């Protein structure tokens, strides 16, 4: 484990001065001010981050699943350095090799898996790629702008993405959203209605959705012309910010039958779950359906350079229907990002994450279940691959307990836990409909020993938090 020595300028600005300058000069609207005071980190390596005092923090959220392959990944860092010396930047109206290679790699992979020819379109951030997908859908559906999305779903905070994100909190201050999505219940197994199995709840959610098309008086379907008012359904196969909720495996197959029957496109948001987070390149692969559009970002470059994009079926995105200039971003398909993305996909298959991620995920999930037996406040644990959840409740094991989880986060970031007689910290992320869920997104290269340490630290953490309440 290293200790922070100096910053790139050769000197250290003390934390106290940095926090004072932050308080005076920085916007508080850009989502970094969830803890008080905000935590300052100085370096990172593998699954670890280090603060100014050199205290190690085991990171179990990896920048919201953007750093799937660990901090300071040598193979990816070297790729970035090589590209800087060859072609660090070029205007997006011109072509370069890795842009074309990356698009082909993703499209050929999708054709093998889904049996459909398609094309890849790039942008910078996840929300921007969602915006591009909305334009693609509107264009293909002759201007239809109404969408379905899930309760608990999150697709970004740009204006268009906010309209299909279920939380009103992200829209409240910014005027009326006339084209806000219709939000449909998502099967949340832990909080399903009493008397129903998880599968029965899944079936009920699909039936409730299909009822919208039953007659013209249900509101979204005109049987005289066989046409729906809504253009597409935006889905996260596993809800991200919503709390890493994993639906029953047959849910999306059943939903897709309804969508296909009524001509509704399925747009799959893989921004947080893509790139082997669940043990597959795309999390939708676990559910046996063929999407019309896949939106991706985050871990495509391991957080080293902003790059996002989408894959779409050929008939939706070919140059005749979606010609040059349909969308544009100055920095899309930048050479640093595309070279990294190409290496990420090569690396993922070479290192066999489809095998190692499920193995590590099963180990982590078993350890969390054992921890659950020792703490009745852990109401639910679940997951797929290394996308895992632990729902923190009161001692009845069900009532959401946001206050306890907030205390756990604060204690973890204080760096006062103990391991082998030394101070250590734990970085957690909070999600869920009631903000009471730990959403675990560790490095895909986390070791079994680090998983065991993580659970031991969680044991310390929840014990301390309960005593402090």
PDB file of C-alpha atoms in Angstrom, residues 60-331:
ATOM      1  CA  UNK A  60     -16.726  -1.129  -2.966  1.00  0.00           C
ATOM      2  CA  UNK A  61     -18.435   1.223  -5.427  1.00  0.00           C
ATOM      3  CA  UNK A  62     -15.615   2.064  -7.904  1.00  0.00           C
ATOM      4  CA  UNK A  63     -16.928   5.401  -9.112  1.00  0.00           C
ATOM      5  CA  UNK A  64     -20.483   4.083  -9.595  1.00  0.00           C
ATOM      6  CA  UNK A  65     -19.158   1.137 -11.629  1.00  0.00           C
ATOM      7  CA  UNK A  66     -17.082   3.327 -13.960  1.00  0.00           C
ATOM      8  CA  UNK A  67     -13.745   1.872 -12.775  1.00  0.00           C
ATOM      9  CA  UNK A  68     -14.624  -1.793 -13.227  1.00  0.00           C
ATOM     10  CA  UNK A  69     -10.989  -2.725 -13.834  1.00  0.00           C
ATOM     11  CA  UNK A  70      -9.417  -1.033 -10.833  1.00  0.00           C
ATOM     12  CA  UNK A  71      -7.550   2.185 -10.166  1.00  0.00           C
ATOM     13  CA  UNK A  72      -4.242   2.497 -11.979  1.00  0.00           C
ATOM     14  CA  UNK A  73      -4.828  -0.529 -14.234  1.00  0.00           C
ATOM     15  CA  UNK A  74      -1.439  -0.780 -15.912  1.00  0.00           C
ATOM     16  CA  UNK A  75      -2.656  -2.278 -19.159  1.00  0.00           C
ATOM     17  CA  UNK A  76      -5.239   0.485 -19.645  1.00  0.00           C
ATOM     18  CA  UNK A  77      -2.981   3.267 -18.402  1.00  0.00           C
ATOM     19  CA  UNK A  78      -0.296   2.166 -20.881  1.00  0.00           C
ATOM     20  CA  UNK A  79      -2.887   2.187 -23.672  1.00  0.00           C
ATOM     21  CA  UNK A  80      -3.755   5.778 -22.817  1.00  0.00           C
ATOM     22  CA  UNK A  81      -0.080   6.810 -22.731  1.00  0.00           C
ATOM     23  CA  UNK A  82       0.637   5.218 -26.108  1.00  0.00           C
ATOM     24  CA  UNK A  83      -2.349   6.936 -27.706  1.00  0.00           C
ATOM     25  CA  UNK A  84      -1.287  10.327 -26.334  1.00  0.00           C
ATOM     26  CA  UNK A  85       2.007   9.964 -28.184  1.00  0.00           C
ATOM     27  CA  UNK A  86       0.379   8.869 -31.449  1.00  0.00           C
ATOM     28  CA  UNK A  87      -2.900  10.778 -31.918  1.00  0.00           C
ATOM     29  CA  UNK A  88      -4.258  12.359 -28.730  1.00  0.00           C
ATOM     30  CA  UNK A  89      -7.054  14.328 -30.377  1.00  0.00           C
ATOM     31  CA  UNK A  90      -8.782  14.859 -33.687  1.00  0.00           C
ATOM     32  CA  UNK A  91     -12.017  16.603 -34.649  1.00  0.00           C
ATOM     33  CA  UNK A  92     -14.967  14.227 -34.663  1.00  0.00           C
ATOM     34  CA  UNK A  93     -15.731  15.022 -38.319  1.00  0.00           C
ATOM     35  CA  UNK A  94     -12.600  13.019 -39.218  1.00  0.00           C
ATOM     36  CA  UNK A  95     -11.878   9.329 -38.850  1.00  0.00           C
ATOM     37  CA  UNK A  96      -9.200   7.448 -36.957  1.00  0.00           C
ATOM     38  CA  UNK A  97      -8.444   3.762 -36.602  1.00  0.00           C
ATOM     39  CA  UNK A  98      -9.639   2.907 -33.105  1.00  0.00           C
ATOM     40  CA  UNK A  99     -12.990   4.650 -33.626  1.00  0.00           C
ATOM     41  CA  UNK A 100     -13.751   2.299 -36.503  1.00  0.00           C
ATOM     42  CA  UNK A 101     -12.291  -0.752 -34.733  1.00  0.00           C
ATOM     43  CA  UNK A 102     -14.311  -0.140 -31.570  1.00  0.00           C
ATOM     44  CA  UNK A 103     -17.566   0.368 -33.467  1.00  0.00           C
ATOM     45  CA  UNK A 104     -16.966  -2.832 -35.442  1.00  0.00           C
ATOM     46  CA  UNK A 105     -16.008  -4.804 -32.322  1.00  0.00           C
ATOM     47  CA  UNK A 106     -19.199  -3.859 -30.470  1.00  0.00           C
ATOM     48  CA  UNK A 107     -21.433  -4.321 -33.517  1.00  0.00           C
ATOM     49  CA  UNK A 108     -19.980  -7.711 -34.476  1.00  0.00           C
ATOM     50  CA  UNK A 109     -20.270  -8.894 -30.864  1.00  0.00           C
ATOM     51  CA  UNK A 110     -23.924  -7.806 -30.790  1.00  0.00           C
ATOM     52  CA  UNK A 111     -24.640  -9.515 -34.114  1.00  0.00           C
ATOM     53  CA  UNK A 112     -23.251 -12.803 -32.759  1.00  0.00           C
ATOM     54  CA  UNK A 113     -25.343 -12.530 -29.592  1.00  0.00           C
ATOM     55  CA  UNK A 114     -28.587 -11.096 -30.925  1.00  0.00           C
ATOM     56  CA  UNK A 115     -28.558 -12.147 -34.577  1.00  0.00           C
ATOM     57  CA  UNK A 116     -29.053  -8.589 -35.812  1.00  0.00           C
ATOM     58  CA  UNK A 117     -26.845  -6.278 -37.825  1.00  0.00           C
ATOM     59  CA  UNK A 118     -26.434  -2.903 -36.206  1.00  0.00           C
ATOM     60  CA  UNK A 119     -24.233   0.154 -35.932  1.00  0.00           C
ATOM     61  CA  UNK A 120     -22.497   2.009 -33.095  1.00  0.00           C
ATOM     62  CA  UNK A 121     -22.833   5.718 -32.406  1.00  0.00           C
ATOM     63  CA  UNK A 122     -20.557   7.556 -29.939  1.00  0.00           C
ATOM     64  CA  UNK A 123     -20.899  10.442 -27.510  1.00  0.00           C
ATOM     65  CA  UNK A 124     -19.187  11.571 -24.302  1.00  0.00           C
ATOM     66  CA  UNK A 125     -21.277  10.866 -21.176  1.00  0.00           C
ATOM     67  CA  UNK A 126     -23.997   8.344 -20.373  1.00  0.00           C
ATOM     68  CA  UNK A 127     -26.781  10.923 -20.222  1.00  0.00           C
ATOM     69  CA  UNK A 128     -25.666  12.322 -23.594  1.00  0.00           C
ATOM     70  CA  UNK A 129     -25.890   8.843 -25.097  1.00  0.00           C
ATOM     71  CA  UNK A 130     -29.397   8.536 -23.655  1.00  0.00           C
ATOM     72  CA  UNK A 131     -30.236  11.861 -25.353  1.00  0.00           C
ATOM     73  CA  UNK A 132     -28.929  10.469 -28.644  1.00  0.00           C
ATOM     74  CA  UNK A 133     -31.072   7.374 -28.195  1.00  0.00           C
ATOM     75  CA  UNK A 134     -34.145   9.551 -27.643  1.00  0.00           C
ATOM     76  CA  UNK A 135     -33.424  11.325 -30.930  1.00  0.00           C
ATOM     77  CA  UNK A 136     -32.919   7.994 -32.652  1.00  0.00           C
ATOM     78  CA  UNK A 137     -36.260   6.709 -31.334  1.00  0.00           C
ATOM     79  CA  UNK A 138     -38.144   9.895 -32.226  1.00  0.00           C
ATOM     80  CA  UNK A 139     -36.701   9.853 -35.718  1.00  0.00           C
ATOM     81  CA  UNK A 140     -37.535   6.187 -36.305  1.00  0.00           C
ATOM     82  CA  UNK A 141     -41.019   6.520 -34.797  1.00  0.00           C
ATOM     83  CA  UNK A 142     -41.985   9.555 -36.904  1.00  0.00           C
ATOM     84  CA  UNK A 143     -41.663  12.108 -34.132  1.00  0.00           C
ATOM     85  CA  UNK A 144     -43.349  10.217 -31.300  1.00  0.00           C
ATOM     86  CA  UNK A 145     -41.842  11.515 -28.086  1.00  0.00           C
ATOM     87  CA  UNK A 146     -43.628   9.649 -25.292  1.00  0.00           C
ATOM     88  CA  UNK A 147     -41.733   6.838 -23.551  1.00  0.00           C
ATOM     89  CA  UNK A 148     -42.287   4.181 -20.924  1.00  0.00           C
ATOM     90  CA  UNK A 149     -39.785   3.731 -18.101  1.00  0.00           C
ATOM     91  CA  UNK A 150     -39.700   1.991 -14.746  1.00  0.00           C
ATOM     92  CA  UNK A 151     -40.460   3.213 -11.279  1.00  0.00           C
ATOM     93  CA  UNK A 152     -37.076   3.357  -9.581  1.00  0.00           C
ATOM     94  CA  UNK A 153     -35.287   3.759 -12.917  1.00  0.00           C
ATOM     95  CA  UNK A 154     -32.437   6.201 -13.491  1.00  0.00           C
ATOM     96  CA  UNK A 155     -31.164   7.319 -16.892  1.00  0.00           C
ATOM     97  CA  UNK A 156     -29.336  10.596 -16.213  1.00  0.00           C
ATOM     98  CA  UNK A 157     -29.895  14.252 -15.398  1.00  0.00           C
ATOM     99  CA  UNK A 158     -29.942  16.071 -18.707  1.00  0.00           C
ATOM    100  CA  UNK A 159     -33.407  17.380 -19.535  1.00  0.00           C
ATOM    101  CA  UNK A 160     -34.315  14.504 -21.835  1.00  0.00           C
ATOM    102  CA  UNK A 161     -32.838  11.838 -19.533  1.00  0.00           C
ATOM    103  CA  UNK A 162     -34.554  13.402 -16.515  1.00  0.00           C
ATOM    104  CA  UNK A 163     -37.889  13.002 -18.252  1.00  0.00           C
ATOM    105  CA  UNK A 164     -37.465   9.211 -18.270  1.00  0.00           C
ATOM    106  CA  UNK A 165     -35.927   9.021 -14.765  1.00  0.00           C
ATOM    107  CA  UNK A 166     -38.606   8.270 -12.201  1.00  0.00           C
ATOM    108  CA  UNK A 167     -37.489  10.606  -9.406  1.00  0.00           C
ATOM    109  CA  UNK A 168     -39.239  13.988  -9.376  1.00  0.00           C
ATOM    110  CA  UNK A 169     -36.300  15.289  -7.327  1.00  0.00           C
ATOM    111  CA  UNK A 170     -34.242  15.584 -10.519  1.00  0.00           C
ATOM    112  CA  UNK A 171     -36.952  17.631 -12.293  1.00  0.00           C
ATOM    113  CA  UNK A 172     -38.522  19.712  -9.557  1.00  0.00           C
ATOM    114  CA  UNK A 173     -36.619  22.961 -10.037  1.00  0.00           C
ATOM    115  CA  UNK A 174     -36.501  23.001 -13.806  1.00  0.00           C
ATOM    116  CA  UNK A 175     -40.026  23.660 -14.952  1.00  0.00           C
ATOM    117  CA  UNK A 176     -42.721  21.495 -16.455  1.00  0.00           C
ATOM    118  CA  UNK A 177     -41.736  18.288 -18.238  1.00  0.00           C
ATOM    119  CA  UNK A 178     -44.629  17.859 -20.653  1.00  0.00           C
ATOM    120  CA  UNK A 179     -43.195  14.674 -22.174  1.00  0.00           C
ATOM    121  CA  UNK A 180     -42.421  12.929 -18.905  1.00  0.00           C
ATOM    122  CA  UNK A 181     -42.416   9.147 -19.253  1.00  0.00           C
ATOM    123  CA  UNK A 182     -45.194   6.908 -17.989  1.00  0.00           C
ATOM    124  CA  UNK A 183     -43.558   4.994 -15.142  1.00  0.00           C
ATOM    125  CA  UNK A 184     -44.419   1.303 -14.851  1.00  0.00           C
ATOM    126  CA  UNK A 185     -43.931  -0.868 -11.727  1.00  0.00           C
ATOM    127  CA  UNK A 186     -40.673  -2.829 -11.628  1.00  0.00           C
ATOM    128  CA  UNK A 187     -40.765  -6.248  -9.910  1.00  0.00           C
ATOM    129  CA  UNK A 188     -38.815  -5.667  -6.685  1.00  0.00           C
ATOM    130  CA  UNK A 189     -38.655  -9.149  -5.125  1.00  0.00           C
ATOM    131  CA  UNK A 190     -37.851  -8.084  -1.550  1.00  0.00           C
ATOM    132  CA  UNK A 191     -40.718  -5.582  -1.427  1.00  0.00           C
ATOM    133  CA  UNK A 192     -43.302  -7.572  -3.370  1.00  0.00           C
ATOM    134  CA  UNK A 193     -46.940  -7.617  -2.211  1.00  0.00           C
ATOM    135  CA  UNK A 194     -47.729  -9.990   0.625  1.00  0.00           C
ATOM    136  CA  UNK A 195     -48.984 -13.383  -0.476  1.00  0.00           C
ATOM    137  CA  UNK A 196     -47.170 -13.315  -3.834  1.00  0.00           C
ATOM    138  CA  UNK A 197     -44.040 -15.167  -4.878  1.00  0.00           C
ATOM    139  CA  UNK A 198     -41.421 -13.186  -6.781  1.00  0.00           C
ATOM    140  CA  UNK A 199     -42.459 -14.907 -10.012  1.00  0.00           C
ATOM    141  CA  UNK A 200     -46.139 -14.150  -9.388  1.00  0.00           C
ATOM    142  CA  UNK A 201     -45.264 -10.508  -8.777  1.00  0.00           C
ATOM    143  CA  UNK A 202     -43.297 -10.417 -12.023  1.00  0.00           C
ATOM    144  CA  UNK A 203     -46.275 -11.865 -13.906  1.00  0.00           C
ATOM    145  CA  UNK A 204     -48.593  -9.321 -12.288  1.00  0.00           C
ATOM    146  CA  UNK A 205     -46.374  -6.420 -13.350  1.00  0.00           C
ATOM    147  CA  UNK A 206     -46.432  -7.602 -16.968  1.00  0.00           C
ATOM    148  CA  UNK A 207     -50.218  -8.102 -16.904  1.00  0.00           C
ATOM    149  CA  UNK A 208     -50.720  -4.642 -15.448  1.00  0.00           C
ATOM    150  CA  UNK A 209     -48.599  -3.137 -18.207  1.00  0.00           C
ATOM    151  CA  UNK A 210     -50.343  -5.053 -20.993  1.00  0.00           C
ATOM    152  CA  UNK A 211     -53.719  -3.890 -19.737  1.00  0.00           C
ATOM    153  CA  UNK A 212     -52.821  -0.412 -21.068  1.00  0.00           C
ATOM    154  CA  UNK A 213     -53.351  -1.823 -24.562  1.00  0.00           C
ATOM    155  CA  UNK A 214     -56.546  -3.741 -23.839  1.00  0.00           C
ATOM    156  CA  UNK A 215     -58.942  -1.242 -25.458  1.00  0.00           C
ATOM    157  CA  UNK A 216     -58.755   2.269 -26.809  1.00  0.00           C
ATOM    158  CA  UNK A 217     -60.143   3.497 -23.484  1.00  0.00           C
ATOM    159  CA  UNK A 218     -57.128   2.282 -21.547  1.00  0.00           C
ATOM    160  CA  UNK A 219     -55.259   5.210 -22.959  1.00  0.00           C
ATOM    161  CA  UNK A 220     -52.252   4.269 -25.105  1.00  0.00           C
ATOM    162  CA  UNK A 221     -53.556   2.147 -27.987  1.00  0.00           C
ATOM    163  CA  UNK A 222     -55.693   2.862 -31.033  1.00  0.00           C
ATOM    164  CA  UNK A 223     -56.971  -0.514 -32.278  1.00  0.00           C
ATOM    165  CA  UNK A 224     -58.422   1.042 -35.447  1.00  0.00           C
ATOM    166  CA  UNK A 225     -54.930   1.768 -36.768  1.00  0.00           C
ATOM    167  CA  UNK A 226     -53.001  -0.676 -34.545  1.00  0.00           C
ATOM    168  CA  UNK A 227     -50.787   2.076 -33.237  1.00  0.00           C
ATOM    169  CA  UNK A 228     -49.455   2.944 -29.783  1.00  0.00           C
ATOM    170  CA  UNK A 229     -49.060   6.479 -28.488  1.00  0.00           C
ATOM    171  CA  UNK A 230     -45.719   5.553 -26.903  1.00  0.00           C
ATOM    172  CA  UNK A 231     -42.535   4.940 -28.865  1.00  0.00           C
ATOM    173  CA  UNK A 232     -40.164   2.986 -26.603  1.00  0.00           C
ATOM    174  CA  UNK A 233     -39.635   1.454 -23.182  1.00  0.00           C
ATOM    175  CA  UNK A 234     -36.388   2.430 -21.430  1.00  0.00           C
ATOM    176  CA  UNK A 235     -35.178  -0.337 -19.145  1.00  0.00           C
ATOM    177  CA  UNK A 236     -32.273  -1.071 -16.835  1.00  0.00           C
ATOM    178  CA  UNK A 237     -31.980  -4.867 -16.670  1.00  0.00           C
ATOM    179  CA  UNK A 238     -30.836  -4.396 -13.078  1.00  0.00           C
ATOM    180  CA  UNK A 239     -31.822  -1.107 -11.500  1.00  0.00           C
ATOM    181  CA  UNK A 240     -28.708   0.913 -10.653  1.00  0.00           C
ATOM    182  CA  UNK A 241     -29.461   3.964  -8.558  1.00  0.00           C
ATOM    183  CA  UNK A 242     -32.742   2.206  -7.732  1.00  0.00           C
ATOM    184  CA  UNK A 243     -30.817  -0.218  -5.538  1.00  0.00           C
ATOM    185  CA  UNK A 244     -29.361  -3.004  -7.728  1.00  0.00           C
ATOM    186  CA  UNK A 245     -32.746  -4.688  -7.849  1.00  0.00           C
ATOM    187  CA  UNK A 246     -32.582  -7.955  -9.807  1.00  0.00           C
ATOM    188  CA  UNK A 247     -35.935  -8.978 -11.347  1.00  0.00           C
ATOM    189  CA  UNK A 248     -37.003 -12.598 -11.869  1.00  0.00           C
ATOM    190  CA  UNK A 249     -35.215 -14.064 -14.880  1.00  0.00           C
ATOM    191  CA  UNK A 250     -38.335 -14.472 -17.045  1.00  0.00           C
ATOM    192  CA  UNK A 251     -39.564 -10.903 -16.520  1.00  0.00           C
ATOM    193  CA  UNK A 252     -37.966  -9.279 -19.553  1.00  0.00           C
ATOM    194  CA  UNK A 253     -38.941 -12.127 -21.869  1.00  0.00           C
ATOM    195  CA  UNK A 254     -42.554 -11.646 -20.861  1.00  0.00           C
ATOM    196  CA  UNK A 255     -42.306  -7.870 -21.164  1.00  0.00           C
ATOM    197  CA  UNK A 256     -40.646  -8.051 -24.582  1.00  0.00           C
ATOM    198  CA  UNK A 257     -43.536 -10.152 -25.942  1.00  0.00           C
ATOM    199  CA  UNK A 258     -45.892  -7.302 -25.078  1.00  0.00           C
ATOM    200  CA  UNK A 259     -43.566  -4.667 -26.569  1.00  0.00           C
ATOM    201  CA  UNK A 260     -43.185  -6.579 -29.820  1.00  0.00           C
ATOM    202  CA  UNK A 261     -46.933  -7.191 -30.040  1.00  0.00           C
ATOM    203  CA  UNK A 262     -47.673  -3.472 -29.887  1.00  0.00           C
ATOM    204  CA  UNK A 263     -44.662  -2.085 -31.738  1.00  0.00           C
ATOM    205  CA  UNK A 264     -42.844  -0.581 -28.759  1.00  0.00           C
ATOM    206  CA  UNK A 265     -39.043  -0.436 -28.946  1.00  0.00           C
ATOM    207  CA  UNK A 266     -36.913  -1.750 -26.072  1.00  0.00           C
ATOM    208  CA  UNK A 267     -34.024   0.567 -25.200  1.00  0.00           C
ATOM    209  CA  UNK A 268     -31.632  -1.065 -22.732  1.00  0.00           C
ATOM    210  CA  UNK A 269     -29.575   1.205 -20.472  1.00  0.00           C
ATOM    211  CA  UNK A 270     -26.278  -0.600 -19.750  1.00  0.00           C
ATOM    212  CA  UNK A 271     -24.448   2.491 -18.530  1.00  0.00           C
ATOM    213  CA  UNK A 272     -23.911   1.117 -15.034  1.00  0.00           C
ATOM    214  CA  UNK A 273     -24.264  -2.637 -15.596  1.00  0.00           C
ATOM    215  CA  UNK A 274     -22.332  -3.012 -18.831  1.00  0.00           C
ATOM    216  CA  UNK A 275     -18.773  -4.276 -19.321  1.00  0.00           C
ATOM    217  CA  UNK A 276     -18.912  -7.442 -17.217  1.00  0.00           C
ATOM    218  CA  UNK A 277     -20.345  -5.930 -14.027  1.00  0.00           C
ATOM    219  CA  UNK A 278     -22.812  -8.848 -13.946  1.00  0.00           C
ATOM    220  CA  UNK A 279     -20.489 -11.361 -15.618  1.00  0.00           C
ATOM    221  CA  UNK A 280     -21.633 -10.569 -19.166  1.00  0.00           C
ATOM    222  CA  UNK A 281     -20.598  -7.760 -21.484  1.00  0.00           C
ATOM    223  CA  UNK A 282     -24.245  -6.621 -21.297  1.00  0.00           C
ATOM    224  CA  UNK A 283     -26.465  -7.459 -18.352  1.00  0.00           C
ATOM    225  CA  UNK A 284     -29.456  -7.943 -20.669  1.00  0.00           C
ATOM    226  CA  UNK A 285     -27.742 -11.135 -21.900  1.00  0.00           C
ATOM    227  CA  UNK A 286     -28.863 -12.869 -18.687  1.00  0.00           C
ATOM    228  CA  UNK A 287     -32.530 -12.392 -19.581  1.00  0.00           C
ATOM    229  CA  UNK A 288     -32.796 -13.930 -23.043  1.00  0.00           C
ATOM    230  CA  UNK A 289     -34.215 -10.985 -25.005  1.00  0.00           C
ATOM    231  CA  UNK A 290     -33.048  -9.007 -28.019  1.00  0.00           C
ATOM    232  CA  UNK A 291     -32.940  -5.222 -27.511  1.00  0.00           C
ATOM    233  CA  UNK A 292     -33.529  -2.632 -30.195  1.00  0.00           C
ATOM    234  CA  UNK A 293     -30.989  -0.187 -28.743  1.00  0.00           C
ATOM    235  CA  UNK A 294     -28.235  -0.603 -26.127  1.00  0.00           C
ATOM    236  CA  UNK A 295     -26.885   2.513 -24.431  1.00  0.00           C
ATOM    237  CA  UNK A 296     -23.478   2.299 -22.746  1.00  0.00           C
ATOM    238  CA  UNK A 297     -20.790   4.428 -21.051  1.00  0.00           C
ATOM    239  CA  UNK A 298     -18.938   4.537 -17.709  1.00  0.00           C
ATOM    240  CA  UNK A 299     -16.617   1.490 -17.607  1.00  0.00           C
ATOM    241  CA  UNK A 300     -16.017   1.551 -21.379  1.00  0.00           C
ATOM    242  CA  UNK A 301     -12.822   3.511 -20.617  1.00  0.00           C
ATOM    243  CA  UNK A 302     -12.377   2.508 -16.948  1.00  0.00           C
ATOM    244  CA  UNK A 303     -13.056   6.138 -16.043  1.00  0.00           C
ATOM    245  CA  UNK A 304      -9.893   7.372 -17.764  1.00  0.00           C
ATOM    246  CA  UNK A 305     -11.614   9.345 -20.507  1.00  0.00           C
ATOM    247  CA  UNK A 306     -15.254  10.303 -21.112  1.00  0.00           C
ATOM    248  CA  UNK A 307     -16.764   8.119 -23.823  1.00  0.00           C
ATOM    249  CA  UNK A 308     -20.229   6.666 -24.247  1.00  0.00           C
ATOM    250  CA  UNK A 309     -22.364   5.430 -27.050  1.00  0.00           C
ATOM    251  CA  UNK A 310     -25.162   3.241 -28.302  1.00  0.00           C
ATOM    252  CA  UNK A 311     -25.709   0.259 -30.511  1.00  0.00           C
ATOM    253  CA  UNK A 312     -28.897   0.156 -32.576  1.00  0.00           C
ATOM    254  CA  UNK A 313     -30.470  -2.113 -35.167  1.00  0.00           C
ATOM    255  CA  UNK A 314     -29.467  -1.339 -38.741  1.00  0.00           C
ATOM    256  CA  UNK A 315     -32.930  -0.237 -39.856  1.00  0.00           C
ATOM    257  CA  UNK A 316     -32.988   2.436 -37.150  1.00  0.00           C
ATOM    258  CA  UNK A 317     -29.517   3.890 -37.623  1.00  0.00           C
ATOM    259  CA  UNK A 318     -28.356   3.336 -41.201  1.00  0.00           C
ATOM    260  CA  UNK A 319     -27.129   6.527 -42.940  1.00  0.00           C
ATOM    261  CA  UNK A 320     -30.304   6.883 -44.998  1.00  0.00           C
ATOM    262  CA  UNK A 321     -32.622   7.147 -41.997  1.00  0.00           C
ATOM    263  CA  UNK A 322     -30.094   8.699 -39.575  1.00  0.00           C
ATOM    264  CA  UNK A 323     -27.765  10.778 -41.767  1.00  0.00           C
ATOM    265  CA  UNK A 324     -24.600  12.710 -40.814  1.00  0.00           C
ATOM    266  CA  UNK A 325     -25.281  15.512 -38.339  1.00  0.00           C
ATOM    267  CA  UNK A 326     -28.339  13.891 -36.763  1.00  0.00           C
ATOM    268  CA  UNK A 327     -26.541  14.412 -33.460  1.00  0.00           C
ATOM    269  CA  UNK A 328     -23.080  15.750 -32.731  1.00  0.00           C
ATOM    270  CA  UNK A 329     -20.629  16.333 -29.909  1.00  0.00           C
ATOM    271  CA  UNK A 330     -17.216  17.927 -30.315  1.00  0.00           C
ATOM    272  CA  UNK A 331     -15.494  15.279 -28.221  1.00  0.00           C
TER     273      UNK A 331
END
